[in-house]
mmCIF file of C-alpha atoms in Angstrom:
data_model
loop_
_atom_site.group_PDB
_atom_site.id
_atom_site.type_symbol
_atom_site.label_atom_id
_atom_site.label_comp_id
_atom_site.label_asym_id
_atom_site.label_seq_id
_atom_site.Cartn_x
_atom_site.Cartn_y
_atom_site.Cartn_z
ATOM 1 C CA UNK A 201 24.882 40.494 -23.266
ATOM 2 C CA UNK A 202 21.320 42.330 -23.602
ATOM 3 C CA UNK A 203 19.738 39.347 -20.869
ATOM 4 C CA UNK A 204 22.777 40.161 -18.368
ATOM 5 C CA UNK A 205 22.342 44.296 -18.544
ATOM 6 C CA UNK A 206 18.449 43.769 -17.404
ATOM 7 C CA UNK A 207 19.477 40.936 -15.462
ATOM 8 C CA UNK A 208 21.815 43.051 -13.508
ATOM 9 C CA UNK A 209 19.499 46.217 -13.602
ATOM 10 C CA UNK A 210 16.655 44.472 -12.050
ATOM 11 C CA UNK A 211 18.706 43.169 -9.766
ATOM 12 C CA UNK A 212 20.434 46.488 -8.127
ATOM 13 C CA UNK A 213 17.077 47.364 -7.803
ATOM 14 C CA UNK A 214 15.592 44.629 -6.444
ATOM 15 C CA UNK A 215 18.645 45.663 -3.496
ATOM 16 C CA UNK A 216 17.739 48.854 -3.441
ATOM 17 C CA UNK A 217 14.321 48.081 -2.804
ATOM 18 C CA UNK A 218 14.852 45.223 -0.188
ATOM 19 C CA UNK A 219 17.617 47.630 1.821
ATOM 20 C CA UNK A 220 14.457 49.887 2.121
ATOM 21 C CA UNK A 221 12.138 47.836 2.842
ATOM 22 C CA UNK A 222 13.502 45.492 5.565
ATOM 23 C CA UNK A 223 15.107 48.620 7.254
ATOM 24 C CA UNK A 224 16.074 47.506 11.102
ATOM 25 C CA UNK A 225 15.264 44.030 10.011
ATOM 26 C CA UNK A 226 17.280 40.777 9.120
ATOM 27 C CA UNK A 227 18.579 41.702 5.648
ATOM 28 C CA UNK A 228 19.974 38.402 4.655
ATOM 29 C CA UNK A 229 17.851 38.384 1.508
ATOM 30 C CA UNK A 230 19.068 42.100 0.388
ATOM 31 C CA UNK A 231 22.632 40.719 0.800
ATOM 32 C CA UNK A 232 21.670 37.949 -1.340
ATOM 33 C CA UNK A 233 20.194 40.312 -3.713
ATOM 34 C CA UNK A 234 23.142 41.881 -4.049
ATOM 35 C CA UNK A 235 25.716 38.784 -4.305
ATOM 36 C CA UNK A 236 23.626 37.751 -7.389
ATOM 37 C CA UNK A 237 23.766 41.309 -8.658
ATOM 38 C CA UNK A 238 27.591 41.625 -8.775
ATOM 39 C CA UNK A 239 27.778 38.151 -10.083
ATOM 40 C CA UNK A 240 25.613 39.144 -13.067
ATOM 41 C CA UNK A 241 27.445 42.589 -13.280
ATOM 42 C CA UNK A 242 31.159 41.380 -13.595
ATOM 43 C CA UNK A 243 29.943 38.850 -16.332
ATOM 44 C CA UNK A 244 28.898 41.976 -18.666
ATOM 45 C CA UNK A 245 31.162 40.754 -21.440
ATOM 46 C CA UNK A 246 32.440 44.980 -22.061
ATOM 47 C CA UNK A 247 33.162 45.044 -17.896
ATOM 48 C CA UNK A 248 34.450 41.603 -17.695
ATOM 49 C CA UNK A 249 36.798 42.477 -20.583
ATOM 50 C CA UNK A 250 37.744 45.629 -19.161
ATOM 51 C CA UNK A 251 38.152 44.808 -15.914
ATOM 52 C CA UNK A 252 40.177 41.145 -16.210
ATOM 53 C CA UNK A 253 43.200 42.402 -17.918
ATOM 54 C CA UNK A 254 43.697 44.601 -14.963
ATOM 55 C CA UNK A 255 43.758 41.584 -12.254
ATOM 56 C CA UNK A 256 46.459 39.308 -14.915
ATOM 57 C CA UNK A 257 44.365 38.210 -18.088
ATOM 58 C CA UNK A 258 43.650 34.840 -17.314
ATOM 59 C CA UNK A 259 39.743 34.961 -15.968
ATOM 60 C CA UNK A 260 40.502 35.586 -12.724
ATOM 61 C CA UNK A 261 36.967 37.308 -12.457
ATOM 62 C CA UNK A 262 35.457 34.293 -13.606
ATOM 63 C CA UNK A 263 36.400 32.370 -10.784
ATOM 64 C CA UNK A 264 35.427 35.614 -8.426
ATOM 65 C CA UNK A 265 32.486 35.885 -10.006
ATOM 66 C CA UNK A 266 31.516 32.052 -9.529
ATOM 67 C CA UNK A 267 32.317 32.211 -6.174
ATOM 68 C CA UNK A 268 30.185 34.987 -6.110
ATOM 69 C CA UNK A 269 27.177 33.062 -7.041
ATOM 70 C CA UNK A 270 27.863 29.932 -5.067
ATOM 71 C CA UNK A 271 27.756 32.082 -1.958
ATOM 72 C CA UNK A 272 24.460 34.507 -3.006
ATOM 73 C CA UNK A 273 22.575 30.692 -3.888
ATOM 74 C CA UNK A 274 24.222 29.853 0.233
ATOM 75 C CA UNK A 275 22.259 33.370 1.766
ATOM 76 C CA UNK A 276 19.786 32.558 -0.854
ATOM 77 C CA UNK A 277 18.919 29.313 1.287
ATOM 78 C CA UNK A 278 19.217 30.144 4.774
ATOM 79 C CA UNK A 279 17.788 33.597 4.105
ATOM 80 C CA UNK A 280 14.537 31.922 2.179
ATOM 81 C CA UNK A 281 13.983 29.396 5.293
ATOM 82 C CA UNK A 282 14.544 32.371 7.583
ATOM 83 C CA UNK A 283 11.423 34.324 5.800
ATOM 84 C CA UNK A 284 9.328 30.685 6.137
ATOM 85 C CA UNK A 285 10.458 30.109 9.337
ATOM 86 C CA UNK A 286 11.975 26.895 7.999
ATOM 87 C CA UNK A 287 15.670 27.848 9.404
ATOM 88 C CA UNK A 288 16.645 25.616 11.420
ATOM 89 C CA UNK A 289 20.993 25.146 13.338
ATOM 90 C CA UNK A 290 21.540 21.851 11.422
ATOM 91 C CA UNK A 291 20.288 23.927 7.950
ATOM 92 C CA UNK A 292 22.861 26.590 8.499
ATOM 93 C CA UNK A 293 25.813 24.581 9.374
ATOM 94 C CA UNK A 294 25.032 22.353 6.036
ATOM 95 C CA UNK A 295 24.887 25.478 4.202
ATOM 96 C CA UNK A 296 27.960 26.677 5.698
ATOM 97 C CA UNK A 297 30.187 24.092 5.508
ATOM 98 C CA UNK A 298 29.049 22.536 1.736
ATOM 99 C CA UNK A 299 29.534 26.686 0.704
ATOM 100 C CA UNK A 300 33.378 26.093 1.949
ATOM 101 C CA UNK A 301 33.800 22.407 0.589
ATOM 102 C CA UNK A 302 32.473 24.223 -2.599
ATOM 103 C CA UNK A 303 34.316 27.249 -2.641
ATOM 104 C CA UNK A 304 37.624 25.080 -2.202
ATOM 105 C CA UNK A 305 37.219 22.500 -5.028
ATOM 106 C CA UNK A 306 36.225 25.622 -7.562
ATOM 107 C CA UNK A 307 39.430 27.573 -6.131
ATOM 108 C CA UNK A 308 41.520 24.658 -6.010
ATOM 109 C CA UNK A 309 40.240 23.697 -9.722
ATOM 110 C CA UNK A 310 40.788 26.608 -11.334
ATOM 111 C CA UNK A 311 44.441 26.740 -10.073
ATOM 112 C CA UNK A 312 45.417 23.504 -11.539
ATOM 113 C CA UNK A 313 43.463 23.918 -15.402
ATOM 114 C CA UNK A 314 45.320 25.169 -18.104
ATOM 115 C CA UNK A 315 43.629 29.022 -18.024
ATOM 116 C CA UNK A 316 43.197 30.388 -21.665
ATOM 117 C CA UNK A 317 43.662 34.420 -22.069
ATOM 118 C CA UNK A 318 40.370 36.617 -20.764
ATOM 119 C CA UNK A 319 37.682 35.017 -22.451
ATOM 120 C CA UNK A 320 34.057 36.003 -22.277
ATOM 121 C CA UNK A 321 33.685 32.245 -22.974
ATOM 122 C CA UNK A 322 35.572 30.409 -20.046
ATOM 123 C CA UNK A 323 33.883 26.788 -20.084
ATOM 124 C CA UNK A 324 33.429 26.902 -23.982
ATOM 125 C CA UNK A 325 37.436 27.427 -24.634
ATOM 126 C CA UNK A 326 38.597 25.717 -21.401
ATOM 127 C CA UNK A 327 36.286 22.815 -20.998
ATOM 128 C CA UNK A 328 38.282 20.089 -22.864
ATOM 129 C CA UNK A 329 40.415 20.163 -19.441
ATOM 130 C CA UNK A 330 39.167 17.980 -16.361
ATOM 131 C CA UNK A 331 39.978 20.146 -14.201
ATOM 132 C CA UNK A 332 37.797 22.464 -15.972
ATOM 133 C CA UNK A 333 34.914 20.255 -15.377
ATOM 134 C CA UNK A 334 35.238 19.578 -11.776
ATOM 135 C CA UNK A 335 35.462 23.307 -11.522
ATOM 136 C CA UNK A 336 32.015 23.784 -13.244
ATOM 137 C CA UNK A 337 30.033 20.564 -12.042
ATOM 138 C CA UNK A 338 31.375 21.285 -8.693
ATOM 139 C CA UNK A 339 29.717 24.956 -8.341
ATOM 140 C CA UNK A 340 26.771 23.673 -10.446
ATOM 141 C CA UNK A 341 25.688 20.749 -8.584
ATOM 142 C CA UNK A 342 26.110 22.987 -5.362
ATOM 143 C CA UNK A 343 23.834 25.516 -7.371
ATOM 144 C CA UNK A 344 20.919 23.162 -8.428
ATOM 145 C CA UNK A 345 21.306 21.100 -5.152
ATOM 146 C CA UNK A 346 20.720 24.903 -3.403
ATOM 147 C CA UNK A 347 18.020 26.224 -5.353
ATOM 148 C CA UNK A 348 16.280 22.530 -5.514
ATOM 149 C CA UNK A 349 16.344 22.475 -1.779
ATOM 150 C CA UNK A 350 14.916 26.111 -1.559
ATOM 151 C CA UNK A 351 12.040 24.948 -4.085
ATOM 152 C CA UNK A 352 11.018 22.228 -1.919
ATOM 153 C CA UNK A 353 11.186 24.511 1.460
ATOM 154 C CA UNK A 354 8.645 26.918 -0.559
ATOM 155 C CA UNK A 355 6.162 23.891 -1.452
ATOM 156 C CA UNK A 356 6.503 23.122 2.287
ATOM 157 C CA UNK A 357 5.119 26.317 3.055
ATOM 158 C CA UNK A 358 2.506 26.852 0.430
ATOM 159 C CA UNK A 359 -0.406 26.267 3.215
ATOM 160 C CA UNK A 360 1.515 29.126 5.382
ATOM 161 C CA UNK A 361 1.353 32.084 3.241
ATOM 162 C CA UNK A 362 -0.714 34.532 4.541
ATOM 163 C CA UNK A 363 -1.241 36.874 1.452
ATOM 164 C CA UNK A 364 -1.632 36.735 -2.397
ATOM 165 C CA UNK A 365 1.798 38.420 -2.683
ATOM 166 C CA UNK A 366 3.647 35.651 -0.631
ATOM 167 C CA UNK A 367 1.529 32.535 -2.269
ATOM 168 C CA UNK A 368 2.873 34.095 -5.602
ATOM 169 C CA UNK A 369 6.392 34.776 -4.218
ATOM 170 C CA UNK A 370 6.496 30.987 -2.913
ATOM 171 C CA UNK A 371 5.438 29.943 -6.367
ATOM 172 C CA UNK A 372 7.644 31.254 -8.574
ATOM 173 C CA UNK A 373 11.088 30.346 -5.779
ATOM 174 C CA UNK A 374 9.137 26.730 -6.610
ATOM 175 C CA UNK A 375 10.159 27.585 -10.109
ATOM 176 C CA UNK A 376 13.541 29.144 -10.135
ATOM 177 C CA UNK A 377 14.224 25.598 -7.937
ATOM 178 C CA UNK A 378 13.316 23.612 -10.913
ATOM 179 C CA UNK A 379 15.030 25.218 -13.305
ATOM 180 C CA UNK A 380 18.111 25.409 -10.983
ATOM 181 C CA UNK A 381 17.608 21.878 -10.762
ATOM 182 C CA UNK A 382 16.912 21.205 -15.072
ATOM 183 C CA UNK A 383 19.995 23.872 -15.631
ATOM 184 C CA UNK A 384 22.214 21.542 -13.181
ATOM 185 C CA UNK A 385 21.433 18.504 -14.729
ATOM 186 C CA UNK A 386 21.996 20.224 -18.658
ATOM 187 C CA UNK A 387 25.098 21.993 -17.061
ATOM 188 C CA UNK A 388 26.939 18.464 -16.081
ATOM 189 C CA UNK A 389 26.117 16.854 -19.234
ATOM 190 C CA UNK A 390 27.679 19.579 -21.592
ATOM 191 C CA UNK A 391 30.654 19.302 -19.393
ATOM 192 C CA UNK A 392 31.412 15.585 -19.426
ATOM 193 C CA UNK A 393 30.617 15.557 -23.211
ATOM 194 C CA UNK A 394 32.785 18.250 -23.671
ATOM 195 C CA UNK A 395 35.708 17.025 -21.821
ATOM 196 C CA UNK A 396 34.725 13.375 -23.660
ATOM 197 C CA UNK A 397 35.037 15.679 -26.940
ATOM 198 C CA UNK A 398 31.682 15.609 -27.761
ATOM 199 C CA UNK A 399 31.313 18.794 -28.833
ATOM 200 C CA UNK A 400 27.875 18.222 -30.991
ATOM 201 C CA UNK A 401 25.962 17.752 -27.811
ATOM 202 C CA UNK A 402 27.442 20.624 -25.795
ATOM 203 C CA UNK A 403 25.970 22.871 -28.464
ATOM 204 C CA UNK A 404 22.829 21.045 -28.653
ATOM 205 C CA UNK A 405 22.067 21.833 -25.178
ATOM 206 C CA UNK A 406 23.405 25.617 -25.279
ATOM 207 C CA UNK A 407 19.340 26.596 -25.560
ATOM 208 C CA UNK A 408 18.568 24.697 -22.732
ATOM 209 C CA UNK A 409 20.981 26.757 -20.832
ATOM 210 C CA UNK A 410 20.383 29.893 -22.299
ATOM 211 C CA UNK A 411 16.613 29.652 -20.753
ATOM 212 C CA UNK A 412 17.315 27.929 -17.810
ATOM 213 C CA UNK A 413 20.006 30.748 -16.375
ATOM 214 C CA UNK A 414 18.813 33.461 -16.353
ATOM 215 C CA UNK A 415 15.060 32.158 -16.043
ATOM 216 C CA UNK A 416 16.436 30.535 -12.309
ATOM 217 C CA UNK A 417 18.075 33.873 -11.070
ATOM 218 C CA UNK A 418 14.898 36.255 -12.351
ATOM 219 C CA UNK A 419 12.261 33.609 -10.840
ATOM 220 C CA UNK A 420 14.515 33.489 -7.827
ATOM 221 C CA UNK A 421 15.128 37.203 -7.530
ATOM 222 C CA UNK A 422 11.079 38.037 -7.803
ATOM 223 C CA UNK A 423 10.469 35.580 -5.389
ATOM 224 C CA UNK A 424 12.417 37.049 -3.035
ATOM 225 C CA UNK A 425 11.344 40.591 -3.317
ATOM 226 C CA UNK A 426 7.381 39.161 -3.201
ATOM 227 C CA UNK A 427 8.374 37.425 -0.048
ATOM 228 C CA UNK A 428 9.720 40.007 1.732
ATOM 229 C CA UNK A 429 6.810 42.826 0.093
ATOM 230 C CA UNK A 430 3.968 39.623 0.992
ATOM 231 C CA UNK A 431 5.267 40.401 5.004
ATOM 232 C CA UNK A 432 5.257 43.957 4.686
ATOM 233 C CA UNK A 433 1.657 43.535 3.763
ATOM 234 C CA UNK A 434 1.156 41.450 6.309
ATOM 235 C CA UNK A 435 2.509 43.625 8.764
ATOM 236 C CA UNK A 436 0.752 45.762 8.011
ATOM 237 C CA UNK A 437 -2.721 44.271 7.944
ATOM 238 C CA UNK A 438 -2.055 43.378 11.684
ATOM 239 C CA UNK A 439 -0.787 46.535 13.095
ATOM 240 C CA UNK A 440 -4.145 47.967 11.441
ATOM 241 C CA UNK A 441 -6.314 44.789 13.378
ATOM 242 C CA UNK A 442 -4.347 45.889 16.565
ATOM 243 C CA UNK A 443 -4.932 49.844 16.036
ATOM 244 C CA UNK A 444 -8.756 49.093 14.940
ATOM 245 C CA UNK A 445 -9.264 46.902 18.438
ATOM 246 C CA UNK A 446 -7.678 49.294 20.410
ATOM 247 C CA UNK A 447 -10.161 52.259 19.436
ATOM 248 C CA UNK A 448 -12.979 49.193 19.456
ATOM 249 C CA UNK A 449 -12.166 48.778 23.073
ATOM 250 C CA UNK A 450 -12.115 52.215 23.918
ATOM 251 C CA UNK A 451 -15.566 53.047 25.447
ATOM 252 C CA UNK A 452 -15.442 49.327 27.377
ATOM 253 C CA UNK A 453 -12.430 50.217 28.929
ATOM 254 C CA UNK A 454 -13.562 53.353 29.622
ATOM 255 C CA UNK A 455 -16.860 52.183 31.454
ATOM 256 C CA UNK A 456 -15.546 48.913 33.258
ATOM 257 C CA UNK A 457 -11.936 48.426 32.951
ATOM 258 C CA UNK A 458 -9.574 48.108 35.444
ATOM 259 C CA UNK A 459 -6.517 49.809 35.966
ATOM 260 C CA UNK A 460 -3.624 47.553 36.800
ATOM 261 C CA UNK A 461 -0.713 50.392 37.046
ATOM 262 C CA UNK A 462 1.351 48.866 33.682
ATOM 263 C CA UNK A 463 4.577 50.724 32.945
ATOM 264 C CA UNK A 464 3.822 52.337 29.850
ATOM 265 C CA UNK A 465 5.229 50.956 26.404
ATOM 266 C CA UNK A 466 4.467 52.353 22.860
ATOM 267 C CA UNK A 467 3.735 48.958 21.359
ATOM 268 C CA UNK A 468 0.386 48.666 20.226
ATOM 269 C CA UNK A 469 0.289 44.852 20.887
ATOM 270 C CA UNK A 470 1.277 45.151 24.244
ATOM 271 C CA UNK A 471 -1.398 48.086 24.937
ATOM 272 C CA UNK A 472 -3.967 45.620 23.430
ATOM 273 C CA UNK A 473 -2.916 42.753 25.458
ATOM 274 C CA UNK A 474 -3.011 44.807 28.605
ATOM 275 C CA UNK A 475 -6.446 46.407 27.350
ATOM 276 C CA UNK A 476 -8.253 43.255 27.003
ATOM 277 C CA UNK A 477 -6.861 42.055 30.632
ATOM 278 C CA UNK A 478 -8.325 44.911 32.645
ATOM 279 C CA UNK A 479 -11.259 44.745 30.999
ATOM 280 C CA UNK A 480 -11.851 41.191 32.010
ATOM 281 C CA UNK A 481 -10.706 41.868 35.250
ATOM 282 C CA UNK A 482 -13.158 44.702 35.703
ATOM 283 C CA UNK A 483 -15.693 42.325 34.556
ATOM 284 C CA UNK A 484 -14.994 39.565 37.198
ATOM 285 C CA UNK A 485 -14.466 42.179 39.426
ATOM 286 C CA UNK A 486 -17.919 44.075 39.114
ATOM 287 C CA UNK A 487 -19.925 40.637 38.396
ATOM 288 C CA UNK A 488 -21.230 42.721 34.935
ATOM 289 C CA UNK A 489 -22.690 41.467 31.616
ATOM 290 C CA UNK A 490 -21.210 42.641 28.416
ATOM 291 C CA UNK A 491 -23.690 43.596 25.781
ATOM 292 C CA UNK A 492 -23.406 41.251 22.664
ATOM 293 C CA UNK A 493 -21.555 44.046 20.558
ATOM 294 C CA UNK A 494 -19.308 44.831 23.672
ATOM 295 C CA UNK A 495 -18.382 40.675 23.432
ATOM 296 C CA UNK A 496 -17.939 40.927 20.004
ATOM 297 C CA UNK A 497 -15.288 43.489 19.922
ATOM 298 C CA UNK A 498 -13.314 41.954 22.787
ATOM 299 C CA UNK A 499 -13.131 38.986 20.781
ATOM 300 C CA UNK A 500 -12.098 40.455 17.483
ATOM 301 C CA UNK A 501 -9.403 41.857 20.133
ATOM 302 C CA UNK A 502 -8.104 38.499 21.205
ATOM 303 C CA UNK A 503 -7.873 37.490 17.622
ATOM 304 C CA UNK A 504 -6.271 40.640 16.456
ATOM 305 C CA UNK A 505 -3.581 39.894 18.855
ATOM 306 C CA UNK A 506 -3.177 35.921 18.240
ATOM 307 C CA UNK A 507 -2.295 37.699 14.691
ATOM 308 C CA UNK A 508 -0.201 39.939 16.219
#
């Protein structure tokens, strides 16, 4: 119970922090954030105890709760390939309609098992049923198939990172994939040896899972938040190239740009952009030379703004 309280603490903060931080920006990975965090939250065995009872006693939350999960790993996915700039239609429609095939079969599973009482151990008291064990290798294949595919995205991208924070962040979603991927593969063969009655090996592997859980969703969860704090960084670093070209440019503007009447706009990229065009018109214009310094700083312009 101790790993899920920090797992769930860390992770209503990692939302907090996210819904701050990518303010007037796609928030897909906040909302992720904060599917994982109510998963996590409504499996606090006290909670999960209280609050089952109230919605009939037979681990109705469980089922919520999975479902919960199954579609945080879905925004998980798109959201991560969104941040690479791996997104792509044919990605989102395979992400939406497996999350629905998915969601179904769990649903549709749970209905049909024999459900025991509220339990704060569902698969250990109901997993001698097969309907049991579609319900869980469903949503756990789903899960390691998910988090496997999000791994591999990240190694796509290692080359592409532009700061320390988002090498790191790609790193470590590399790692919560592989242990989504070990934890699916331990997860489906505790199920079929429990529903085979094979109970020695279901236990055996109860370290494996132990590790593997909540290991996936914290490696997951910090790469996420290094992601999205690697672009802020980023950002950053190029608004300050921009700013530092425009006051560069300055005095050159001053003594032979042009002025070609732009509307004005307050972005700073588009003030460069326009900067470093009436400048070279002024210097076609006037047939001058540039001193080498003068050169220099129009051409840490021009790369400021390829960054930008």
């Amino acid at each position: 119970m101790i790993i899920a309280v920090v797992q769930a603490v860390l992770l209503l903060v990692g939302t907090i922090v996210l819904l701050v931080l990518q303010r007037g920006q796609d928030r897909t990975l906040a909302f992720t954030f904060l599917l994982f965090a109510a998963t996590i939250v409504t499996n606090v065995d006290p909670l999960y105890r209280w609050l089952d009872p109230r919605l009939g006693g037979f681990n109705v939350v469980t089922v919520i709760s999975d479902c919960l999960m199954v579609a945080g790993t879905s925004t998980l996915l798109w959201g991560v390939a969104k941040a690479v700039g791996a997104a792509r239609p044919w990605l989102r429609n395979a992400v939406v309609v497996s999350f629905a095939v998915v969601v179904v079969v769990v649903v549709v599973a749970f209905t049909v098992l024999d459900k025991p009482a509220t339990t704060t151990t569902f698969m250990l008291d109901a997993g001698s049923h097969p309907a049991a064990t579609v319900y869980s290798i469903a949503q756990t294949v789903y899960l390691g198939v998910a988090l496997g595919a999000t791994g591999f995205i990240c190694v796509l991208r290692l080359r592409e990172a532009r700061t320390t924070t988002d090498l790191v962040g790609l790193w470590v979603l590399i790692l919560g994939g592989v242990l989504g991927v070990v934890r699916m593969v331990v997860v489906v063969v505790m199920d079929v040896a429990h529903v085979a009655g094979d109970l020695d090996v279901t236990h055996a592997l109860s370290l494996p899972y132990d590790v593997t859980t909540p290991g996936a969703v914290l490696c997951v969860a910090s790469g996420m938040l290094l992601l999205v704090v690697g672009h802020r960084i980023s950002r950053r670093r190029r608004a300050r190239r921009v700013d530092d070209a425009l006051r560069r440019l300055a005095p050159l503007h001053d003594r032979i740009g042009v002025d070609n009447a732009y509307p004005p706009t307050d972005d700073p990229a588009t003030r460069l952009s326009r900067r470093i065009v009436e400048i070279n018109d002024g210097v076609r214009g006037a047939r001058a030379s540039l001193t080498d310094a003068e050169r220099a700083a129009l051409a840490d312009a021009e790369a400021a703004l390829e960054t930008a």
